[in-house]
Every structure is written in C-alpha cells, then in structure tokens.
XYZ file of N, CA and C in Angstrom:
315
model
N 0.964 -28.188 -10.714
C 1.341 -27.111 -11.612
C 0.994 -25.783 -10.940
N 2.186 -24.949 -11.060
C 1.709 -23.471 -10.359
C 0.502 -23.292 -10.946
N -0.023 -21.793 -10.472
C -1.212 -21.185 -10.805
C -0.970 -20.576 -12.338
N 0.149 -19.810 -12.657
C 0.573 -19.005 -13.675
C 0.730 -19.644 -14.800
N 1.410 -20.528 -14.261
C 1.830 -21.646 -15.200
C 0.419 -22.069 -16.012
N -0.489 -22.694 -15.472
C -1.345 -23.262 -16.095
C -2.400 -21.827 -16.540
N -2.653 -20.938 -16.448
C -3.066 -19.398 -16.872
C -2.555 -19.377 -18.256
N -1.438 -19.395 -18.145
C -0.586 -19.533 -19.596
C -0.825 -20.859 -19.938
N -0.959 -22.046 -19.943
C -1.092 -23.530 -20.707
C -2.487 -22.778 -21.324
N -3.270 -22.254 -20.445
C -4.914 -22.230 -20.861
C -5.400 -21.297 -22.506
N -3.956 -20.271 -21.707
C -4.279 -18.944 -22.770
C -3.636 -19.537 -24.075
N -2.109 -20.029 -23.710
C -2.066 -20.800 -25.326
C -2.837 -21.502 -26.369
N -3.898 -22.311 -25.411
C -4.445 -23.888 -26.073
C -6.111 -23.012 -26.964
N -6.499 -21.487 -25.502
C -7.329 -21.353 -26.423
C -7.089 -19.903 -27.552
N -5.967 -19.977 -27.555
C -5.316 -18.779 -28.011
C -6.285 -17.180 -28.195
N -6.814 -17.349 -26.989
C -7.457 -16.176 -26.252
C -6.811 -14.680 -25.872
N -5.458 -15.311 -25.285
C -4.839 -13.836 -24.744
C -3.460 -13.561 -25.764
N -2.809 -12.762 -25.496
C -1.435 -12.563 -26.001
C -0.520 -12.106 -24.932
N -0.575 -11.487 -23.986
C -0.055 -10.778 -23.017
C -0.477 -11.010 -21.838
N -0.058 -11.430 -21.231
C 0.014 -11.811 -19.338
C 0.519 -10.896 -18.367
N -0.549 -10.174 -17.390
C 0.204 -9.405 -16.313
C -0.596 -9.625 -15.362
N 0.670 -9.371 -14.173
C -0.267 -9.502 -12.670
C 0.903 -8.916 -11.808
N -0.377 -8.820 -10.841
C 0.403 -7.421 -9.850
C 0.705 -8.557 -8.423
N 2.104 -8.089 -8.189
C 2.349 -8.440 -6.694
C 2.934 -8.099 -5.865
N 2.880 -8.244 -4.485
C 3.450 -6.867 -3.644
C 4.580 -7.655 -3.250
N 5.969 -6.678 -3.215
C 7.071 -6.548 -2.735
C 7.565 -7.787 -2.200
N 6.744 -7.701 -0.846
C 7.200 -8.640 0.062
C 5.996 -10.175 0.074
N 5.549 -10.755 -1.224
C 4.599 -11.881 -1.100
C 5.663 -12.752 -2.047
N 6.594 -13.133 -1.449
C 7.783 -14.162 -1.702
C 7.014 -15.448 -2.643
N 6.044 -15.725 -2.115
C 5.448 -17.103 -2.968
C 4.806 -16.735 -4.257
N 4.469 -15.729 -4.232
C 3.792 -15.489 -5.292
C 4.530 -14.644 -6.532
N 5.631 -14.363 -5.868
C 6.810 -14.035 -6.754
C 7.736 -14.719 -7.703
N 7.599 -15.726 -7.095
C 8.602 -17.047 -7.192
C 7.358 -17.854 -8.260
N 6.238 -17.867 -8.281
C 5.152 -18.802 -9.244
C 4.921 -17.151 -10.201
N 5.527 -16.497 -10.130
C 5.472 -15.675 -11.548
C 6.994 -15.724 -11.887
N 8.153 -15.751 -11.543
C 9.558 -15.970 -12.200
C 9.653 -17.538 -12.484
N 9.006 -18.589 -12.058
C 9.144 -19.835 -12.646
C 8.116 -19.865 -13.660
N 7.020 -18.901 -14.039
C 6.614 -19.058 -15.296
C 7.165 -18.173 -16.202
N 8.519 -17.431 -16.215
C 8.945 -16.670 -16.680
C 8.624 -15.259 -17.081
N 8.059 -15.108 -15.950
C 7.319 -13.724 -16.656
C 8.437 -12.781 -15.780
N 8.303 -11.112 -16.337
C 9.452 -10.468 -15.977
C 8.695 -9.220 -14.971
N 9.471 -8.696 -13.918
C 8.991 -7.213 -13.531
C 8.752 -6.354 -14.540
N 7.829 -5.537 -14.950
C 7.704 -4.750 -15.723
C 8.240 -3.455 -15.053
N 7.597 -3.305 -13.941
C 8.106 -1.763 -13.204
C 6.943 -1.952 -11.809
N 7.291 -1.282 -10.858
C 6.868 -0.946 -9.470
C 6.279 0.183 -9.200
N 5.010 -0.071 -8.633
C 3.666 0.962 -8.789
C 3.199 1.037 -8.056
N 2.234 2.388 -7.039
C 1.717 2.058 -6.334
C 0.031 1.869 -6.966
N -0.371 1.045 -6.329
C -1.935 0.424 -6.665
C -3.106 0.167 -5.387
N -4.120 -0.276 -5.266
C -4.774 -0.538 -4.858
C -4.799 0.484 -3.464
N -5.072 1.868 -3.668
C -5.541 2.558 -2.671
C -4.049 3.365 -2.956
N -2.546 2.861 -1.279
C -1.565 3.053 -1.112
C -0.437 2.217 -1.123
N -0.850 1.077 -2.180
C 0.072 0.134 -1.836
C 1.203 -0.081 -3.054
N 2.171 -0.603 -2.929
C 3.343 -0.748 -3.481
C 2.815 -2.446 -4.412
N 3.133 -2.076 -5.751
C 2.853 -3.867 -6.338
C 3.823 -3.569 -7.397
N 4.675 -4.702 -7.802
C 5.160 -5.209 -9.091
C 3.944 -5.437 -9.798
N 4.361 -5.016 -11.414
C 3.778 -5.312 -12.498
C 4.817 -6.118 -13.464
N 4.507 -7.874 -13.191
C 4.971 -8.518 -14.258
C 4.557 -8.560 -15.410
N 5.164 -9.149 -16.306
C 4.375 -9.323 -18.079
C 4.952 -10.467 -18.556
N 4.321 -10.963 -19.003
C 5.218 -11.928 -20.571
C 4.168 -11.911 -21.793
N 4.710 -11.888 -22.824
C 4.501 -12.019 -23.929
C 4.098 -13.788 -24.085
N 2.617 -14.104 -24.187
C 2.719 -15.661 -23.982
C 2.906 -16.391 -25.772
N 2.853 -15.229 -26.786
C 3.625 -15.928 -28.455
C 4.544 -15.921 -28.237
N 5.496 -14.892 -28.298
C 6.429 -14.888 -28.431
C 7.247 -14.493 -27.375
N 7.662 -15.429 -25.842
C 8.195 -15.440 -24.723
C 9.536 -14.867 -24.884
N 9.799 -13.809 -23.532
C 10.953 -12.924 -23.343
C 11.548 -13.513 -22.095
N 12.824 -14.550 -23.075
C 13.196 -14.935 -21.751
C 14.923 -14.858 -21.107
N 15.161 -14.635 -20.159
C 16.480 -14.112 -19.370
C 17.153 -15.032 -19.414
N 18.678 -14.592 -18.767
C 20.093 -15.249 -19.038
C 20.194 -15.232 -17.681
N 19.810 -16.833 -17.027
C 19.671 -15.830 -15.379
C 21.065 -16.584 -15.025
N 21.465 -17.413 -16.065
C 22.569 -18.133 -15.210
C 24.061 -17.416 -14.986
N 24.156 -16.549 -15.667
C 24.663 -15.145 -15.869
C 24.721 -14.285 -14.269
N 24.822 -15.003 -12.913
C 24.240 -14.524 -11.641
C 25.255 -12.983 -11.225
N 26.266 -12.549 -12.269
C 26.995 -11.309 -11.418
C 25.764 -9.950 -12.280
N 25.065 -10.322 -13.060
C 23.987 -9.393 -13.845
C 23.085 -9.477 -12.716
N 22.316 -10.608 -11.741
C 21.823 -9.918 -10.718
C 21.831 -9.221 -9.890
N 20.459 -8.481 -9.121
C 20.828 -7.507 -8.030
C 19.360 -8.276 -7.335
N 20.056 -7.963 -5.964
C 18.963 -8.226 -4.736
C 19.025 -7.301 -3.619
N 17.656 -7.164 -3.509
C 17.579 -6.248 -2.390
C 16.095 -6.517 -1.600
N 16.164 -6.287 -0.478
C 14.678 -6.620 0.801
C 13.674 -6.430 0.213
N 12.658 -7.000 0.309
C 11.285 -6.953 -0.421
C 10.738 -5.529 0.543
N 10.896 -5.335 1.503
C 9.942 -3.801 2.172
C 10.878 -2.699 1.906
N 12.324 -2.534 1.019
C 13.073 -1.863 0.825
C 12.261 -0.599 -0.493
N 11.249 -0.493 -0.542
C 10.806 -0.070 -1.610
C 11.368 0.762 -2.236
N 12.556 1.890 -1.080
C 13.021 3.074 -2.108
C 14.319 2.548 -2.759
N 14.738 1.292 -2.263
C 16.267 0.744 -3.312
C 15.483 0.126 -4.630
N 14.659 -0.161 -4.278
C 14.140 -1.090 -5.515
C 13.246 0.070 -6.690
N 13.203 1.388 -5.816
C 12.408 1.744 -6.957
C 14.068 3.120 -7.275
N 14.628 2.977 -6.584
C 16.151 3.531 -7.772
C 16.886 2.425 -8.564
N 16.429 1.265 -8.109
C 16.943 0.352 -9.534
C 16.572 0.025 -10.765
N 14.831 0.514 -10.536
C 14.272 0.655 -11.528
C 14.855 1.940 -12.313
N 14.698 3.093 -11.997
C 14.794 4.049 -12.388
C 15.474 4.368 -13.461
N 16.728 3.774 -13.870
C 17.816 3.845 -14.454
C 16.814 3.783 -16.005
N 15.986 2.969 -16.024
C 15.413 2.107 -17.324
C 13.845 2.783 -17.366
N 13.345 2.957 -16.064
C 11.982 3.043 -15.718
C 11.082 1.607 -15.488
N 11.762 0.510 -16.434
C 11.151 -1.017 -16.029
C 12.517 -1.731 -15.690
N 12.327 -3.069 -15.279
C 13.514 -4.329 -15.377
C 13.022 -4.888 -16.752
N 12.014 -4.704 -17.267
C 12.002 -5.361 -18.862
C 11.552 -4.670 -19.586
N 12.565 -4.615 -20.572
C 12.370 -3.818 -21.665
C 11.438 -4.449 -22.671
N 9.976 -3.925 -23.254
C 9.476 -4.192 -24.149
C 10.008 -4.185 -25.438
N 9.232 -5.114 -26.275
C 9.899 -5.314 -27.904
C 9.258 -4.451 -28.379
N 9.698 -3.505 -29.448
C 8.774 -2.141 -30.233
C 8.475 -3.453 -31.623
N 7.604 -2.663 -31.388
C 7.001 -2.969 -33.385
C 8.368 -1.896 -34.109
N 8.743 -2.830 -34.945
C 9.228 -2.646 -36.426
C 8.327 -1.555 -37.404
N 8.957 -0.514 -37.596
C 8.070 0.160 -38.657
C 8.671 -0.379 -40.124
N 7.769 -0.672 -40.955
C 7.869 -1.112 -42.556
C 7.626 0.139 -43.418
C-alpha cells in the first residue's frame, strides 16, 4: 500500500484529521504519482523551504473531491522543471482545485 494511501486509511479509522496536504517538488515523479493515486488534487504551486518550488496537494479525507480523469482532452501536461508554464496554468484559477465554500444558512 502506498504511503498516502494508508495516511488516509489511518486518519479515517481514527477519525483524527479531516484534511490532507503535502508538499512536493515539481520534478519528484514518484511521489507525485502516490499522491494522484490517493486522489488527492494540486492545490497551487509555491515556493517553500528556503527557494524551492513545491506543489501543495489536498483532499478532503470526509468528504473526497474526486476528478473525471477519463475525460483525457480536459488534461494538460507540461515538464516537471518547466516551472514558469506550470505556474501560468495555474494562474487562470490561482489553484488546479477548487475548494468547496461553506453554504451560508
């Protein structure tokens, strides 16, 4: 079982967390791939740790936000060290996932 994966089995069972994020840089392909197979989404692209460039994923681990990936002409790809295409694709939105607002009553 990935790492993420079971992060989330853990946080469900002890219903400890609600929200899942973790940072990863651009170009760390494996560790990208064990946060999109636990479904979690880019939130937006930041620089962190000193000067460095990291994705900020999220998921919602109640109530999971999950994509239409089979839908493949809605994707876009571009080089993981490409940082300035990837951060004008963000731009449009400011994230790739849009958070759910609270409902005002």
């Amino acid at each position: 079982m990935r790492i993420t994966k079971h992060a989330i089995k853990l946080a469900k069972q002890n219903s400890s967390f609600r929200y899942l994020f973790s940072t990863v840089a651009p170009t760390n392909y494996a560790s990208m791939q064990d946060k999109f197979s636990a479904d979690m989404l880019i939130l937006k692209l930041v620089k962190k740790y000193e000067d460095y460039h990291r994705y900020i994923f999220f998921q919602d681990i109640i109530n999971p936000i999950l994509l239409d990936v089979k839908n493949h002409s809605s994707l876009v790809f571009t080089e993981g060290h490409d940082i300035e295409s990837q951060l004008n694709l963000l731009e449009p939105h400011g994230t790739m996932a849009r958070l759910p607002t609270a409902k005002k009553q």
